[in-house]
Amino acid sequence: MVIFKHMKQNMKHYSVFLSSIFVFYCLFTIIEGRKFHSSCKKHHKGYGHSCNSTTIFNIMSFGAKASGVSDDSKKLVMAWKSACKVPEGVVQIPLGHKFLIKPVTLQGPCTGHVTFQIDGTLLAPSKIGSWSKSNLFQWINFKWVQNLTIQGSGIVDGQGYNWWNPMKSKHISDIKPTALRFYASEDITIRDITINNSPQVHLKFDNSRGVKVNNITISSPGNSPNTDGIHLQNTRDVEIMYSNIGTGDDCVSIQTGCSNVHIHHINCGPGHGISIGGLGKDKSIACVSDILIENSIIENTLYGARIKTWQGGVGLVKNVTFSNIQIVDVNFPIVINQYYCDKSLCQNQTGSIAIKGVNFDKIVGTYSTQPIHLACSDEIPCTDIDLSDIQLKPSRGPLGGSQLQQALCWNSYGKSKGPLVPYSINYCLRKGGDDSIHPISGSSNELC
Ligand SMILES: *[C@@H]1O[C@H](CO)[C@@H](O)[C@H](O)[C@H]1NC(C)=O
Ligand SMILES: *[C@@H]1O[C@H](CO)[C@@H](O)[C@H](O)[C@H]1NC(C)=O
Ligand SMILES: *[C@@H]1O[C@H](CO)[C@@H](O)[C@H](O)[C@H]1NC(C)=O
Ligand SMILES: *[C@@H]1O[C@H](CO)[C@@H](O)[C@H](O)[C@H]1NC(C)=O
Ligand SMILES: *[C@@H]1O[C@H](CO)[C@@H](O)[C@H](O)[C@H]1NC(C)=O
């Protein structure tokens, strides 16, 4: 009896023990099951791995040498093609490594969204001779890509020093490569990265739509020729913000076919400021509209807020606002130049692109040559120009004010509103000149 009782108690303990094991086993199975479903899977012949819906393709797993000397272009293209085939692909350029990349085209369309994660450094060939002569237009060419994000703390280095030297580059070609170019692409975000030392333009969008550039750095020496920061052409719905751009040419250059461009919180300099144009070269057609540039600093540049057109072009620039721009030590802070010419002398041409509706509002700071230079065409005046709250004082440069020029407004109509410094700006614009007096010629309206 005693023994039996003892056994019964033992049995009770035993079953508690067994059921606990069962419960643990079940829990374990559930946890393991979850883990199994989300565990990092090897993908695509072992090149990629994914821990959820995103699949990461590290350039190293394609056999990149990462020496900065041997050519890793093919590995980059392989990583791109793989990422382009999955719903959420990531191309990874890892931190602490340098990859020499020759000119490549990374082509879409892709299956889904692609992230280009640059934490390491991409290097362009530094010797001009190692560029293929048949492809000097650009270094990294994104073509027909939709829905791409380029991000990371890494550097895209164009190593353009030799291209900047006319002795070394002139007998090769007149064309110099753009570092990153997007062609016929849509919904592109570029953030956080640094783009340095391009042979020519650093970042170019061509025939594209839906562009966001946020928190990037673009940098090359102030004396490097034609090294525009960001170049927009036939591109609409653009936002460029919170970025530092200092180069040897325009920080941002807006060319024909651009509309709905919003630029804000930019530090620009050194360079040639933020410009629209040169438009209408060789009597070409140009249309630019709905451009807003605001809340930015332009420092130590040749120009500030500028519109430039060649004589003889056709088309229309309308609805452009430069607002709340801090100017520090800029030669020509406010410019419209319809006699743009990149040599010392250009032939006079008949006809001009019309310019209508340009606001310069709250442009404040210091200049070193001429506060305002509005040189509109003899034939078609600029109309609806607004100057409000312009306060520009001579900077205390080495010239000590000896070369300062008066504000110039040639064939420019519109209104001005104080405060205006220097005071002569009050008399600069001609009054009137609205549509009834200077209707935009039919051809400009039809073309644009
Ligand atoms: C998927 O995993 C990656 C890295 O493994 C991570 O960066 C990303 O945030 C994850 N995405 C989701 C939606 O959890
Ligand atoms: C872009 O990718 C995101 C994330 O995968 C997706 O939600 C969005 O619908 C895509 N947009 C387009 C236009 O394909
Ligand atoms: C901007 O980019 C830098 C460099 O990649 C990064 O460290 C920083 O966190 C970014 N800032 C924001 C607000 O995203
Ligand atoms: C002028 O351009 C701005 C900025 O792109 C836009 O918000 C506004 O609607 C445009 N105005 C007109 C009259 O089209
Ligand atoms: C263009 O015309 C201006 C006067 O309108 C004249 O001073 C200048 O010499 C002309 N330039 C050329 C290259 O013919």
Short mmCIF file of N, CA, C and O in Angstrom, two decimals, residues 63-179:
data_model
loop_
_atom_site.label_atom_id
_atom_site.label_comp_id
_atom_site.label_asym_id
_atom_site.label_seq_id
_atom_site.Cartn_x
_atom_site.Cartn_y
_atom_site.Cartn_z
N GLY A 63 32.95 37.88 -56.36
CA GLY A 63 34.37 37.75 -56.60
C GLY A 63 35.10 39.05 -56.85
O GLY A 63 36.20 39.05 -57.42
N ALA A 64 34.52 40.17 -56.43
CA ALA A 64 35.22 41.44 -56.60
C ALA A 64 36.53 41.41 -55.83
O ALA A 64 36.61 40.87 -54.73
N LYS A 65 37.58 41.98 -56.44
CA LYS A 65 38.90 41.97 -55.80
C LYS A 65 39.02 43.06 -54.74
O LYS A 65 39.79 42.94 -53.80
N ALA A 66 38.29 44.15 -54.91
CA ALA A 66 38.30 45.25 -53.95
C ALA A 66 39.71 45.76 -53.67
O ALA A 66 40.03 46.13 -52.55
N SER A 67 40.56 45.74 -54.69
CA SER A 67 41.92 46.24 -54.50
C SER A 67 42.00 47.72 -54.86
O SER A 67 42.98 48.39 -54.56
N GLY A 68 41.00 48.22 -55.56
CA GLY A 68 41.06 49.60 -56.05
C GLY A 68 41.91 49.71 -57.30
O GLY A 68 42.04 50.78 -57.88
N VAL A 69 42.51 48.59 -57.71
CA VAL A 69 43.41 48.60 -58.87
C VAL A 69 42.90 47.65 -59.96
O VAL A 69 42.85 48.00 -61.13
N SER A 70 42.50 46.43 -59.56
CA SER A 70 41.99 45.53 -60.59
C SER A 70 40.51 45.82 -60.85
O SER A 70 39.78 46.28 -59.97
N ASP A 71 40.09 45.53 -62.06
CA ASP A 71 38.80 45.98 -62.57
C ASP A 71 37.64 45.14 -62.02
O ASP A 71 37.53 43.96 -62.33
N ASP A 72 36.78 45.76 -61.24
CA ASP A 72 35.64 45.05 -60.66
C ASP A 72 34.32 45.36 -61.38
O ASP A 72 33.24 45.07 -60.86
N SER A 73 34.40 45.94 -62.57
CA SER A 73 33.18 46.34 -63.28
C SER A 73 32.21 45.19 -63.51
O SER A 73 31.02 45.32 -63.30
N LYS A 74 32.76 44.05 -63.98
CA LYS A 74 31.88 42.92 -64.32
C LYS A 74 31.15 42.43 -63.08
O LYS A 74 29.99 42.02 -63.16
N LYS A 75 31.82 42.47 -61.93
CA LYS A 75 31.20 42.01 -60.69
C LYS A 75 30.06 42.96 -60.30
O LYS A 75 29.02 42.52 -59.81
N LEU A 76 30.27 44.25 -60.55
CA LEU A 76 29.22 45.22 -60.25
C LEU A 76 28.00 44.96 -61.14
O LEU A 76 26.86 44.96 -60.66
N VAL A 77 28.25 44.73 -62.40
CA VAL A 77 27.14 44.47 -63.33
C VAL A 77 26.40 43.19 -62.94
O VAL A 77 25.17 43.14 -62.96
N MET A 78 27.15 42.16 -62.51
CA MET A 78 26.51 40.92 -62.07
C MET A 78 25.63 41.16 -60.84
O MET A 78 24.50 40.68 -60.76
N ALA A 79 26.15 41.91 -59.88
CA ALA A 79 25.37 42.20 -58.67
C ALA A 79 24.10 42.99 -59.05
O ALA A 79 23.02 42.72 -58.54
N TRP A 80 24.27 43.94 -59.97
CA TRP A 80 23.12 44.73 -60.43
C TRP A 80 22.07 43.84 -61.09
O TRP A 80 20.88 43.91 -60.76
N LYS A 81 22.51 42.99 -61.99
CA LYS A 81 21.55 42.15 -62.73
C LYS A 81 20.78 41.24 -61.78
O LYS A 81 19.59 41.02 -61.96
N SER A 82 21.48 40.74 -60.76
CA SER A 82 20.81 39.86 -59.79
C SER A 82 19.78 40.65 -58.98
O SER A 82 18.65 40.20 -58.80
N ALA A 83 20.19 41.81 -58.50
CA ALA A 83 19.28 42.62 -57.67
C ALA A 83 18.08 43.09 -58.48
O ALA A 83 16.99 43.29 -57.94
N CYS A 84 18.30 43.26 -59.75
CA CYS A 84 17.27 43.76 -60.64
C CYS A 84 16.19 42.71 -60.90
O CYS A 84 15.08 43.02 -61.29
N LYS A 85 16.53 41.43 -60.64
CA LYS A 85 15.60 40.34 -60.96
C LYS A 85 14.66 39.97 -59.82
O LYS A 85 13.75 39.18 -60.03
N VAL A 86 14.94 40.46 -58.62
CA VAL A 86 14.11 40.05 -57.47
C VAL A 86 13.21 41.22 -57.05
O VAL A 86 13.44 42.36 -57.44
N PRO A 87 12.19 40.94 -56.24
CA PRO A 87 11.25 42.00 -55.88
C PRO A 87 11.87 43.16 -55.09
O PRO A 87 11.50 44.30 -55.27
N GLU A 88 12.80 42.86 -54.19
CA GLU A 88 13.42 43.90 -53.37
C GLU A 88 14.92 43.66 -53.34
O GLU A 88 15.45 43.13 -52.35
N GLY A 89 15.62 44.00 -54.39
CA GLY A 89 17.04 43.69 -54.47
C GLY A 89 17.90 44.80 -53.88
O GLY A 89 17.58 45.98 -53.98
N VAL A 90 19.01 44.41 -53.27
CA VAL A 90 19.98 45.36 -52.74
C VAL A 90 21.35 45.04 -53.34
O VAL A 90 21.82 43.92 -53.23
N VAL A 91 21.97 46.02 -53.98
CA VAL A 91 23.36 45.88 -54.40
C VAL A 91 24.19 46.49 -53.28
O VAL A 91 23.98 47.63 -52.90
N GLN A 92 25.12 45.71 -52.75
CA GLN A 92 25.87 46.21 -51.60
C GLN A 92 27.34 46.43 -51.94
O GLN A 92 28.01 45.51 -52.41
N ILE A 93 27.79 47.64 -51.70
CA ILE A 93 29.20 48.00 -51.87
C ILE A 93 29.72 48.22 -50.45
O ILE A 93 29.48 49.26 -49.84
N PRO A 94 30.41 47.22 -49.90
CA PRO A 94 30.67 47.25 -48.46
C PRO A 94 31.70 48.29 -48.01
O PRO A 94 32.61 48.66 -48.75
N LEU A 95 31.52 48.68 -46.78
CA LEU A 95 32.37 49.65 -46.09
C LEU A 95 33.83 49.16 -46.05
O LEU A 95 34.08 47.96 -45.93
N GLY A 96 34.75 50.09 -46.17
CA GLY A 96 36.16 49.76 -46.00
C GLY A 96 36.81 49.14 -47.22
O GLY A 96 37.94 48.65 -47.12
N HIS A 97 36.12 49.14 -48.36
CA HIS A 97 36.71 48.57 -49.57
C HIS A 97 36.61 49.55 -50.73
O HIS A 97 35.69 50.35 -50.80
N LYS A 98 37.58 49.45 -51.66
CA LYS A 98 37.59 50.29 -52.85
C LYS A 98 37.47 49.43 -54.09
O LYS A 98 38.15 48.42 -54.21
N PHE A 99 36.64 49.86 -55.01
CA PHE A 99 36.38 49.07 -56.21
C PHE A 99 36.65 49.92 -57.45
O PHE A 99 36.04 50.99 -57.59
N LEU A 100 37.55 49.47 -58.29
CA LEU A 100 37.78 50.17 -59.55
C LEU A 100 36.70 49.73 -60.55
O LEU A 100 36.55 48.54 -60.82
N ILE A 101 36.00 50.70 -61.07
CA ILE A 101 34.90 50.41 -62.00
C ILE A 101 35.13 51.16 -63.30
O ILE A 101 35.31 52.38 -63.30
N LYS A 102 35.16 50.44 -64.41
CA LYS A 102 35.24 51.10 -65.72
C LYS A 102 33.83 51.49 -66.15
O LYS A 102 32.87 51.13 -65.49
N PRO A 103 33.68 52.25 -67.24
CA PRO A 103 32.32 52.68 -67.61
C PRO A 103 31.37 51.49 -67.74
O PRO A 103 31.69 50.51 -68.41
N VAL A 104 30.22 51.60 -67.06
CA VAL A 104 29.23 50.51 -67.09
C VAL A 104 27.83 51.10 -67.30
O VAL A 104 27.57 52.26 -66.97
N THR A 105 26.95 50.27 -67.86
CA THR A 105 25.54 50.63 -67.93
C THR A 105 24.77 49.67 -67.05
O THR A 105 24.91 48.46 -67.17
N LEU A 106 24.00 50.22 -66.13
CA LEU A 106 23.17 49.41 -65.24
C LEU A 106 21.74 49.66 -65.70
O LEU A 106 21.19 50.73 -65.53
N GLN A 107 21.19 48.63 -66.32
CA GLN A 107 19.97 48.82 -67.09
C GLN A 107 18.76 48.24 -66.40
O GLN A 107 18.83 47.21 -65.76
N GLY A 108 17.62 48.92 -66.55
CA GLY A 108 16.34 48.40 -66.12
C GLY A 108 15.55 48.00 -67.34
O GLY A 108 16.12 47.90 -68.42
N PRO A 109 14.27 47.80 -67.27
CA PRO A 109 13.52 47.86 -66.02
C PRO A 109 13.79 46.65 -65.12
O PRO A 109 14.14 45.59 -65.60
N CYS A 110 13.59 46.86 -63.81
CA CYS A 110 13.82 45.80 -62.84
C CYS A 110 12.48 45.27 -62.35
O CYS A 110 11.44 45.89 -62.56
N THR A 111 12.53 44.13 -61.65
CA THR A 111 11.30 43.51 -61.16
C THR A 111 10.61 44.38 -60.12
O THR A 111 9.40 44.53 -60.12
N GLY A 112 11.40 44.95 -59.21
CA GLY A 112 10.81 45.77 -58.14
C GLY A 112 11.77 46.89 -57.76
O GLY A 112 12.58 47.32 -58.57
N HIS A 113 11.64 47.31 -56.55
CA HIS A 113 12.50 48.38 -56.06
C HIS A 113 13.93 47.87 -55.88
O HIS A 113 14.14 46.78 -55.36
N VAL A 114 14.91 48.65 -56.30
CA VAL A 114 16.31 48.27 -56.10
C VAL A 114 16.97 49.31 -55.19
O VAL A 114 16.77 50.51 -55.36
N THR A 115 17.73 48.83 -54.22
CA THR A 115 18.54 49.71 -53.38
C THR A 115 20.00 49.51 -53.76
O THR A 115 20.47 48.38 -53.84
N PHE A 116 20.68 50.61 -54.01
CA PHE A 116 22.11 50.56 -54.30
C PHE A 116 22.79 51.10 -53.04
O PHE A 116 22.79 52.30 -52.81
N GLN A 117 23.31 50.20 -52.23
CA GLN A 117 23.85 50.59 -50.93
C GLN A 117 25.36 50.78 -51.06
O GLN A 117 26.11 49.82 -51.14
N ILE A 118 25.78 52.05 -51.09
CA ILE A 118 27.21 52.32 -51.26
C ILE A 118 27.79 52.75 -49.91
O ILE A 118 27.58 53.87 -49.46
N ASP A 119 28.52 51.87 -49.26
CA ASP A 119 29.22 52.25 -48.03
C ASP A 119 30.72 52.30 -48.24
O ASP A 119 31.44 52.95 -47.51
N GLY A 120 31.19 51.60 -49.25
CA GLY A 120 32.61 51.66 -49.63
C GLY A 120 32.84 52.74 -50.67
O GLY A 120 32.08 53.71 -50.75
N THR A 121 33.89 52.57 -51.48
CA THR A 121 34.26 53.58 -52.48
C THR A 121 34.26 52.97 -53.88
O THR A 121 34.82 51.90 -54.09
N LEU A 122 33.62 53.67 -54.81
CA LEU A 122 33.72 53.30 -56.22
C LEU A 122 34.69 54.27 -56.88
O LEU A 122 34.55 55.49 -56.73
N LEU A 123 35.70 53.73 -57.57
CA LEU A 123 36.71 54.58 -58.21
C LEU A 123 36.61 54.47 -59.73
O LEU A 123 36.55 53.36 -60.27
N ALA A 124 36.64 55.62 -60.42
CA ALA A 124 36.71 55.61 -61.89
C ALA A 124 38.17 55.43 -62.28
O ALA A 124 39.07 55.72 -61.48
N PRO A 125 38.44 54.98 -63.50
CA PRO A 125 39.84 54.89 -63.94
C PRO A 125 40.47 56.29 -63.91
O PRO A 125 39.83 57.25 -64.35
N SER A 126 41.67 56.40 -63.39
CA SER A 126 42.25 57.74 -63.31
C SER A 126 43.00 58.11 -64.59
O SER A 126 43.04 59.28 -64.97
N LYS A 127 43.56 57.13 -65.29
CA LYS A 127 44.26 57.42 -66.54
C LYS A 127 43.26 57.58 -67.67
O LYS A 127 42.40 56.72 -67.87
N ILE A 128 43.37 58.67 -68.43
CA ILE A 128 42.45 58.89 -69.54
C ILE A 128 42.52 57.74 -70.53
O ILE A 128 41.52 57.28 -71.05
N GLY A 129 43.73 57.21 -70.75
CA GLY A 129 43.94 56.13 -71.71
C GLY A 129 43.18 54.85 -71.37
O GLY A 129 42.93 54.04 -72.24
N SER A 130 42.80 54.67 -70.11
CA SER A 130 42.09 53.43 -69.79
C SER A 130 40.57 53.57 -69.94
O SER A 130 39.83 52.66 -69.61
N TRP A 131 40.12 54.72 -70.46
CA TRP A 131 38.71 54.85 -70.83
C TRP A 131 38.57 54.40 -72.28
O TRP A 131 39.39 54.75 -73.13
N SER A 132 37.50 53.66 -72.56
CA SER A 132 37.27 53.25 -73.93
C SER A 132 36.82 54.48 -74.73
O SER A 132 35.93 55.22 -74.30
N LYS A 133 37.44 54.68 -75.90
CA LYS A 133 37.14 55.88 -76.68
C LYS A 133 35.72 55.89 -77.22
O LYS A 133 35.19 56.93 -77.58
N SER A 134 35.10 54.71 -77.28
CA SER A 134 33.74 54.66 -77.82
C SER A 134 32.71 55.04 -76.77
O SER A 134 31.55 55.23 -77.07
N ASN A 135 33.11 55.15 -75.54
CA ASN A 135 32.14 55.50 -74.50
C ASN A 135 32.74 56.50 -73.51
O ASN A 135 33.20 56.15 -72.45
N LEU A 136 32.70 57.76 -73.93
CA LEU A 136 33.26 58.80 -73.06
C LEU A 136 32.16 59.67 -72.47
O LEU A 136 32.43 60.66 -71.81
N PHE A 137 30.88 59.29 -72.73
CA PHE A 137 29.79 60.14 -72.27
C PHE A 137 29.61 60.08 -70.76
O PHE A 137 29.31 61.06 -70.12
N GLN A 138 29.76 58.89 -70.20
CA GLN A 138 29.57 58.79 -68.76
C GLN A 138 30.30 57.59 -68.19
O GLN A 138 30.72 56.70 -68.91
N TRP A 139 30.40 57.62 -66.88
CA TRP A 139 31.05 56.54 -66.17
C TRP A 139 30.01 55.49 -65.76
O TRP A 139 29.95 54.41 -66.32
N ILE A 140 29.13 55.84 -64.82
CA ILE A 140 28.10 54.87 -64.42
C ILE A 140 26.76 55.36 -64.95
O ILE A 140 26.30 56.44 -64.58
N ASN A 141 26.20 54.56 -65.84
CA ASN A 141 25.01 54.97 -66.59
C ASN A 141 23.81 54.13 -66.17
O ASN A 141 23.77 52.94 -66.44
N PHE A 142 22.86 54.75 -65.51
CA PHE A 142 21.61 54.04 -65.19
C PHE A 142 20.61 54.34 -66.30
O PHE A 142 20.34 55.51 -66.60
N LYS A 143 20.09 53.28 -66.91
CA LYS A 143 19.23 53.47 -68.07
C LYS A 143 17.92 52.73 -67.89
O LYS A 143 17.93 51.55 -67.51
N TRP A 144 16.82 53.39 -68.13
CA TRP A 144 15.48 52.77 -68.07
C TRP A 144 15.20 52.14 -66.70
O TRP A 144 14.62 51.07 -66.61
N VAL A 145 15.64 52.81 -65.67
CA VAL A 145 15.46 52.27 -64.32
C VAL A 145 14.29 52.97 -63.64
O VAL A 145 14.17 54.19 -63.71
N GLN A 146 13.44 52.18 -63.01
CA GLN A 146 12.35 52.76 -62.23
C GLN A 146 12.49 52.33 -60.79
O GLN A 146 12.83 51.19 -60.52
N ASN A 147 12.22 53.29 -59.90
CA ASN A 147 12.14 52.90 -58.50
C ASN A 147 13.48 52.41 -57.93
O ASN A 147 13.63 51.26 -57.54
N LEU A 148 14.42 53.31 -57.87
CA LEU A 148 15.76 52.99 -57.38
C LEU A 148 16.14 53.95 -56.25
O LEU A 148 15.86 55.15 -56.33
N THR A 149 16.77 53.43 -55.23
CA THR A 149 17.35 54.29 -54.18
C THR A 149 18.85 54.03 -54.12
O THR A 149 19.27 52.89 -53.99
N ILE A 150 19.62 55.09 -54.25
CA ILE A 150 21.06 54.98 -53.99
C ILE A 150 21.29 55.63 -52.64
O ILE A 150 20.86 56.77 -52.41
N GLN A 151 21.94 54.92 -51.74
CA GLN A 151 22.15 55.48 -50.40
C GLN A 151 23.43 54.91 -49.79
O GLN A 151 24.06 54.03 -50.37
N GLY A 152 23.79 55.44 -48.63
CA GLY A 152 24.95 54.92 -47.92
C GLY A 152 25.94 56.02 -47.59
O GLY A 152 25.81 57.15 -48.04
N SER A 153 26.93 55.66 -46.80
CA SER A 153 27.91 56.66 -46.36
C SER A 153 29.14 56.64 -47.28
O SER A 153 30.16 57.23 -46.96
N GLY A 154 29.06 55.96 -48.40
CA GLY A 154 30.21 55.76 -49.27
C GLY A 154 30.49 56.90 -50.23
O GLY A 154 29.82 57.93 -50.22
N ILE A 155 31.51 56.67 -51.07
CA ILE A 155 32.02 57.70 -51.97
C ILE A 155 32.04 57.19 -53.40
O ILE A 155 32.47 56.06 -53.66
N VAL A 156 31.59 58.03 -54.30
CA VAL A 156 31.69 57.75 -55.72
C VAL A 156 32.72 58.73 -56.26
O VAL A 156 32.48 59.94 -56.29
N ASP A 157 33.91 58.23 -56.59
CA ASP A 157 35.04 59.11 -56.89
C ASP A 157 35.42 59.03 -58.37
O ASP A 157 35.95 58.03 -58.83
N GLY A 158 35.18 60.12 -59.09
CA GLY A 158 35.43 60.15 -60.53
C GLY A 158 36.89 60.31 -60.93
O GLY A 158 37.22 60.21 -62.10
N GLN A 159 37.76 60.58 -59.95
CA GLN A 159 39.22 60.71 -60.19
C GLN A 159 39.53 61.49 -61.47
O GLN A 159 40.33 61.04 -62.29
N GLY A 160 38.90 62.65 -61.62
CA GLY A 160 38.95 63.37 -62.89
C GLY A 160 40.17 64.25 -63.14
O GLY A 160 40.22 64.95 -64.15
N TYR A 161 41.17 64.20 -62.26
CA TYR A 161 42.31 65.15 -62.32
C TYR A 161 42.92 65.26 -63.72
O TYR A 161 43.22 66.36 -64.19
N ASN A 162 43.11 64.11 -64.37
CA ASN A 162 43.75 64.17 -65.68
C ASN A 162 42.86 64.81 -66.73
O ASN A 162 43.34 65.51 -67.63
N TRP A 163 41.55 64.58 -66.59
CA TRP A 163 40.59 65.19 -67.53
C TRP A 163 40.59 66.72 -67.41
O TRP A 163 40.29 67.42 -68.36
N TRP A 164 40.87 67.22 -66.22
CA TRP A 164 40.82 68.68 -66.01
C TRP A 164 42.02 69.37 -66.64
O TRP A 164 42.01 70.58 -66.82
N ASN A 165 43.04 68.59 -66.92
CA ASN A 165 44.27 69.16 -67.46
C ASN A 165 44.19 69.18 -68.98
O ASN A 165 44.27 68.14 -69.62
N PRO A 166 44.05 70.39 -69.59
CA PRO A 166 43.84 70.44 -71.03
C PRO A 166 44.99 69.82 -71.81
O PRO A 166 44.80 69.25 -72.88
N MET A 167 46.20 69.86 -71.27
CA MET A 167 47.35 69.27 -71.95
C MET A 167 47.16 67.76 -72.11
O MET A 167 47.60 67.16 -73.08
N LYS A 168 46.50 67.15 -71.13
CA LYS A 168 46.35 65.70 -71.17
C LYS A 168 45.06 65.27 -71.88
O LYS A 168 45.00 64.18 -72.42
N SER A 169 44.02 66.10 -71.83
CA SER A 169 42.72 65.63 -72.32
C SER A 169 42.38 66.13 -73.72
O SER A 169 41.59 65.51 -74.41
N LYS A 170 42.99 67.21 -74.19
CA LYS A 170 42.48 67.83 -75.42
C LYS A 170 42.62 66.96 -76.67
O LYS A 170 41.73 66.94 -77.50
N HIS A 171 43.73 66.20 -76.77
CA HIS A 171 43.89 65.38 -77.96
C HIS A 171 43.11 64.07 -77.88
O HIS A 171 43.11 63.28 -78.80
N ILE A 172 42.44 63.82 -76.77
CA ILE A 172 41.63 62.59 -76.64
C ILE A 172 40.24 62.86 -77.20
O ILE A 172 39.78 62.18 -78.11
N SER A 173 39.55 63.84 -76.64
CA SER A 173 38.20 64.14 -77.13
C SER A 173 37.69 65.44 -76.52
O SER A 173 38.18 65.89 -75.49
N ASP A 174 36.65 65.99 -77.16
CA ASP A 174 36.00 67.17 -76.57
C ASP A 174 35.02 66.75 -75.48
O ASP A 174 34.66 67.53 -74.62
N ILE A 175 34.58 65.50 -75.58
CA ILE A 175 33.62 64.99 -74.60
C ILE A 175 34.37 64.52 -73.37
O ILE A 175 35.39 63.85 -73.46
N LYS A 176 33.83 64.89 -72.22
CA LYS A 176 34.39 64.36 -70.98
C LYS A 176 33.27 63.68 -70.21
O LYS A 176 32.14 64.14 -70.22
N PRO A 177 33.60 62.59 -69.54
CA PRO A 177 32.52 61.78 -68.94
C PRO A 177 31.83 62.46 -67.76
O PRO A 177 32.46 63.15 -66.95
N THR A 178 30.52 62.22 -67.69
CA THR A 178 29.72 62.51 -66.50
C THR A 178 29.92 61.34 -65.54
O THR A 178 30.03 60.20 -65.98
N ALA A 179 29.95 61.60 -64.23
CA ALA A 179 30.17 60.50 -63.28
C ALA A 179 28.94 59.59 -63.21
O ALA A 179 28.99 58.45 -63.65
#
